[in-house]
Short mmCIF file of C-alpha atoms and ligand atoms in Angstrom, two decimals:
data_model
loop_
_atom_site.label_atom_id
_atom_site.label_comp_id
_atom_site.label_asym_id
_atom_site.label_seq_id
_atom_site.Cartn_x
_atom_site.Cartn_y
_atom_site.Cartn_z
CA UNK A 1088 0.50 -0.02 0.31
CA UNK A 1089 1.33 3.11 -0.62
CA UNK A 1090 0.32 6.58 1.39
CA UNK A 1091 2.30 9.55 1.80
CA UNK A 1092 4.98 9.51 4.14
CA UNK A 1093 4.67 12.00 6.97
CA UNK A 1094 6.22 13.53 9.76
CA UNK A 1095 5.39 15.53 12.75
CA UNK A 1096 7.56 18.90 13.48
CA UNK A 1097 7.12 18.48 17.56
CA UNK A 1098 8.33 14.47 17.94
CA UNK A 1099 12.03 14.22 18.37
CA UNK A 1100 12.20 10.83 16.14
CA UNK A 1101 11.55 12.51 13.38
CA UNK A 1102 13.62 14.64 14.00
CA UNK A 1103 16.24 12.70 13.89
CA UNK A 1104 15.65 10.73 11.12
CA UNK A 1105 15.55 14.88 9.26
CA UNK A 1106 19.40 14.93 11.35
CA UNK A 1107 17.90 18.03 13.27
CA UNK A 1108 19.18 15.82 16.44
CA UNK A 1109 21.96 14.33 16.42
CA UNK A 1110 22.25 10.55 17.03
CA UNK A 1111 24.15 7.55 16.98
CA UNK A 1112 22.89 6.23 13.40
CA UNK A 1113 23.20 2.00 13.00
CA UNK A 1114 21.73 1.40 10.34
CA UNK A 1115 19.57 2.88 7.30
CA UNK A 1116 17.10 2.18 4.54
CA UNK A 1117 14.51 4.01 2.52
CA UNK A 1118 11.56 3.38 5.70
CA UNK A 1119 13.73 2.65 8.59
CA UNK A 1120 16.04 4.80 10.98
CA UNK A 1121 18.67 1.85 13.22
CA UNK A 1122 19.97 3.85 16.45
CA UNK A 1123 21.42 3.66 19.88
CA UNK A 1124 19.07 4.45 22.48
CA UNK A 1125 20.17 7.41 24.78
CA UNK A 1126 19.64 5.75 28.20
CA UNK A 1127 20.31 2.38 27.22
CA UNK A 1128 18.78 -0.30 29.26
CA UNK A 1129 20.91 -3.06 28.27
CA UNK A 1130 24.55 -3.48 26.91
CA UNK A 1131 23.20 -3.24 23.47
CA UNK A 1132 20.20 -1.51 23.36
CA UNK A 1133 19.22 -0.26 19.56
CA UNK A 1134 15.67 1.66 18.50
CA UNK A 1135 14.20 0.83 15.04
CA UNK A 1136 11.91 3.36 14.07
CA UNK A 1137 10.38 3.62 10.80
CA UNK A 1138 10.58 6.93 8.72
CA UNK A 1139 7.02 7.82 8.01
CA UNK A 1140 5.45 9.02 11.69
CA UNK A 1141 3.42 6.75 13.06
CA UNK A 1142 2.47 6.50 16.74
CA UNK A 1143 2.86 2.74 16.92
CA UNK A 1144 3.33 -0.28 15.29
CA UNK A 1145 -0.26 -1.08 15.40
CA UNK A 1146 -0.77 2.10 13.29
CA UNK A 1147 2.83 1.23 10.64
CA UNK A 1148 0.92 -1.71 10.15
CA UNK A 1149 -2.37 -0.24 9.44
CA UNK A 1150 -1.25 2.78 7.22
CA UNK A 1151 1.80 0.58 5.54
CA UNK A 1152 2.51 -2.58 6.21
CA UNK A 1153 5.34 -3.24 3.58
CA UNK A 1154 6.74 -0.71 5.83
CA UNK A 1155 6.27 -2.58 8.96
CA UNK A 1156 7.81 -6.35 7.52
CA UNK A 1157 11.08 -3.68 6.17
CA UNK A 1158 11.10 -2.33 10.00
CA UNK A 1159 11.37 -5.90 11.16
CA UNK A 1160 14.02 -6.95 8.04
CA UNK A 1161 16.23 -3.60 9.78
CA UNK A 1162 15.81 -5.36 13.05
CA UNK A 1163 17.42 -8.26 11.48
CA UNK A 1164 20.19 -6.48 10.24
CA UNK A 1165 20.84 -4.56 13.06
CA UNK A 1166 20.93 -7.96 14.93
CA UNK A 1167 23.87 -8.93 12.55
CA UNK A 1168 25.05 -5.70 12.70
CA UNK A 1169 26.11 -5.47 16.24
CA UNK A 1170 26.67 -9.37 16.63
CA UNK A 1171 23.76 -10.72 18.64
CA UNK A 1172 23.24 -13.66 16.01
CA UNK A 1173 19.70 -14.77 16.76
CA UNK A 1174 20.13 -13.75 20.87
CA UNK A 1175 17.99 -10.72 21.19
CA UNK A 1176 14.69 -9.16 22.81
CA UNK A 1177 12.25 -7.00 20.45
CA UNK A 1178 9.85 -4.71 22.19
CA UNK A 1179 7.49 -2.23 21.18
CA UNK A 1180 5.78 -1.06 23.93
CA UNK A 1181 2.38 -0.04 23.05
CA UNK A 1182 0.56 2.60 24.40
CA UNK A 1183 1.55 4.74 27.10
CA UNK A 1184 0.28 2.17 29.65
CA UNK A 1185 3.34 0.18 28.80
CA UNK A 1186 5.47 2.38 28.59
CA UNK A 1187 5.75 4.47 25.47
CA UNK A 1188 6.96 7.75 26.24
CA UNK A 1189 7.57 8.32 22.49
CA UNK A 1190 4.45 8.54 20.43
CA UNK A 1191 6.51 7.34 17.09
CA UNK A 1192 7.06 3.82 16.50
CA UNK A 1193 9.27 1.65 17.31
CA UNK A 1194 11.01 -1.04 17.79
CA UNK A 1195 13.75 -2.01 21.38
CA UNK A 1196 16.34 -4.09 20.43
CA UNK A 1197 18.02 -5.28 23.53
CA UNK A 1198 21.13 -8.00 23.95
CA UNK A 1199 24.18 -8.27 25.45
CA UNK A 1200 22.88 -9.50 29.10
CA UNK A 1201 20.92 -12.25 30.93
CA UNK A 1202 17.11 -10.36 30.34
CA UNK A 1203 14.29 -11.71 32.58
CA UNK A 1204 10.81 -12.85 31.69
CA UNK A 1205 8.34 -12.10 32.61
CA UNK A 1206 9.62 -8.35 31.73
CA UNK A 1207 8.49 -5.26 34.08
P1 AMP B 1231 9.48 4.05 24.59
O1 AMP B 1231 9.26 4.27 26.46
O2 AMP B 1231 9.31 2.55 24.72
O3 AMP B 1231 8.57 5.45 24.31
O4 AMP B 1231 11.12 4.65 24.22
C1 AMP B 1231 11.50 5.53 24.07
C2 AMP B 1231 12.77 5.51 24.24
O5 AMP B 1231 13.64 6.26 23.41
C3 AMP B 1231 13.72 5.62 25.54
O6 AMP B 1231 14.04 4.53 25.87
C4 AMP B 1231 14.95 7.18 25.22
O7 AMP B 1231 15.62 6.23 25.97
C5 AMP B 1231 14.67 6.60 23.89
N1 AMP B 1231 14.77 8.37 23.40
C6 AMP B 1231 14.53 9.58 23.58
N2 AMP B 1231 15.14 9.74 23.34
C7 AMP B 1231 15.94 9.77 22.49
C8 AMP B 1231 17.19 10.13 21.90
N3 AMP B 1231 16.57 11.56 20.76
N4 AMP B 1231 17.56 9.48 21.14
C9 AMP B 1231 18.17 8.13 21.70
N5 AMP B 1231 17.14 7.35 22.22
C10 AMP B 1231 15.96 8.36 22.55
#
């Protein structure tokens, strides 16, 4: 599905996509950007975001399912680049009650330590 790319001037992740806010970018593709989290919760903590501004992964899947698939492909590239192999945790906090603080869809890719279950 093709829809116009959207951006929000008040969104910090859109500002990173635009190059207006610095970030340690580890991977970039037509539809996604991956950069290190400012406040890492594991030795490796990378955020993978769609370039399009959408509130969460559900909204991305509804608006542009191909871009949701591209996001997952980017996660796997990041995991391989960062030497995580197949041992990483992928988290989409969705909604404030689930801990989402930035309303631009993003995947947390966490690795490099034992990750307990259930998550906090
Ligand atoms: P969440 O709480 O799931 O919405 O995750 C948002 C994440 O974005 C948090 O882990 C923050 O540390 C991270 N974050 C916020 N601003 C920045 C930024 N400018 N650069 C990198 N990571 C950021």
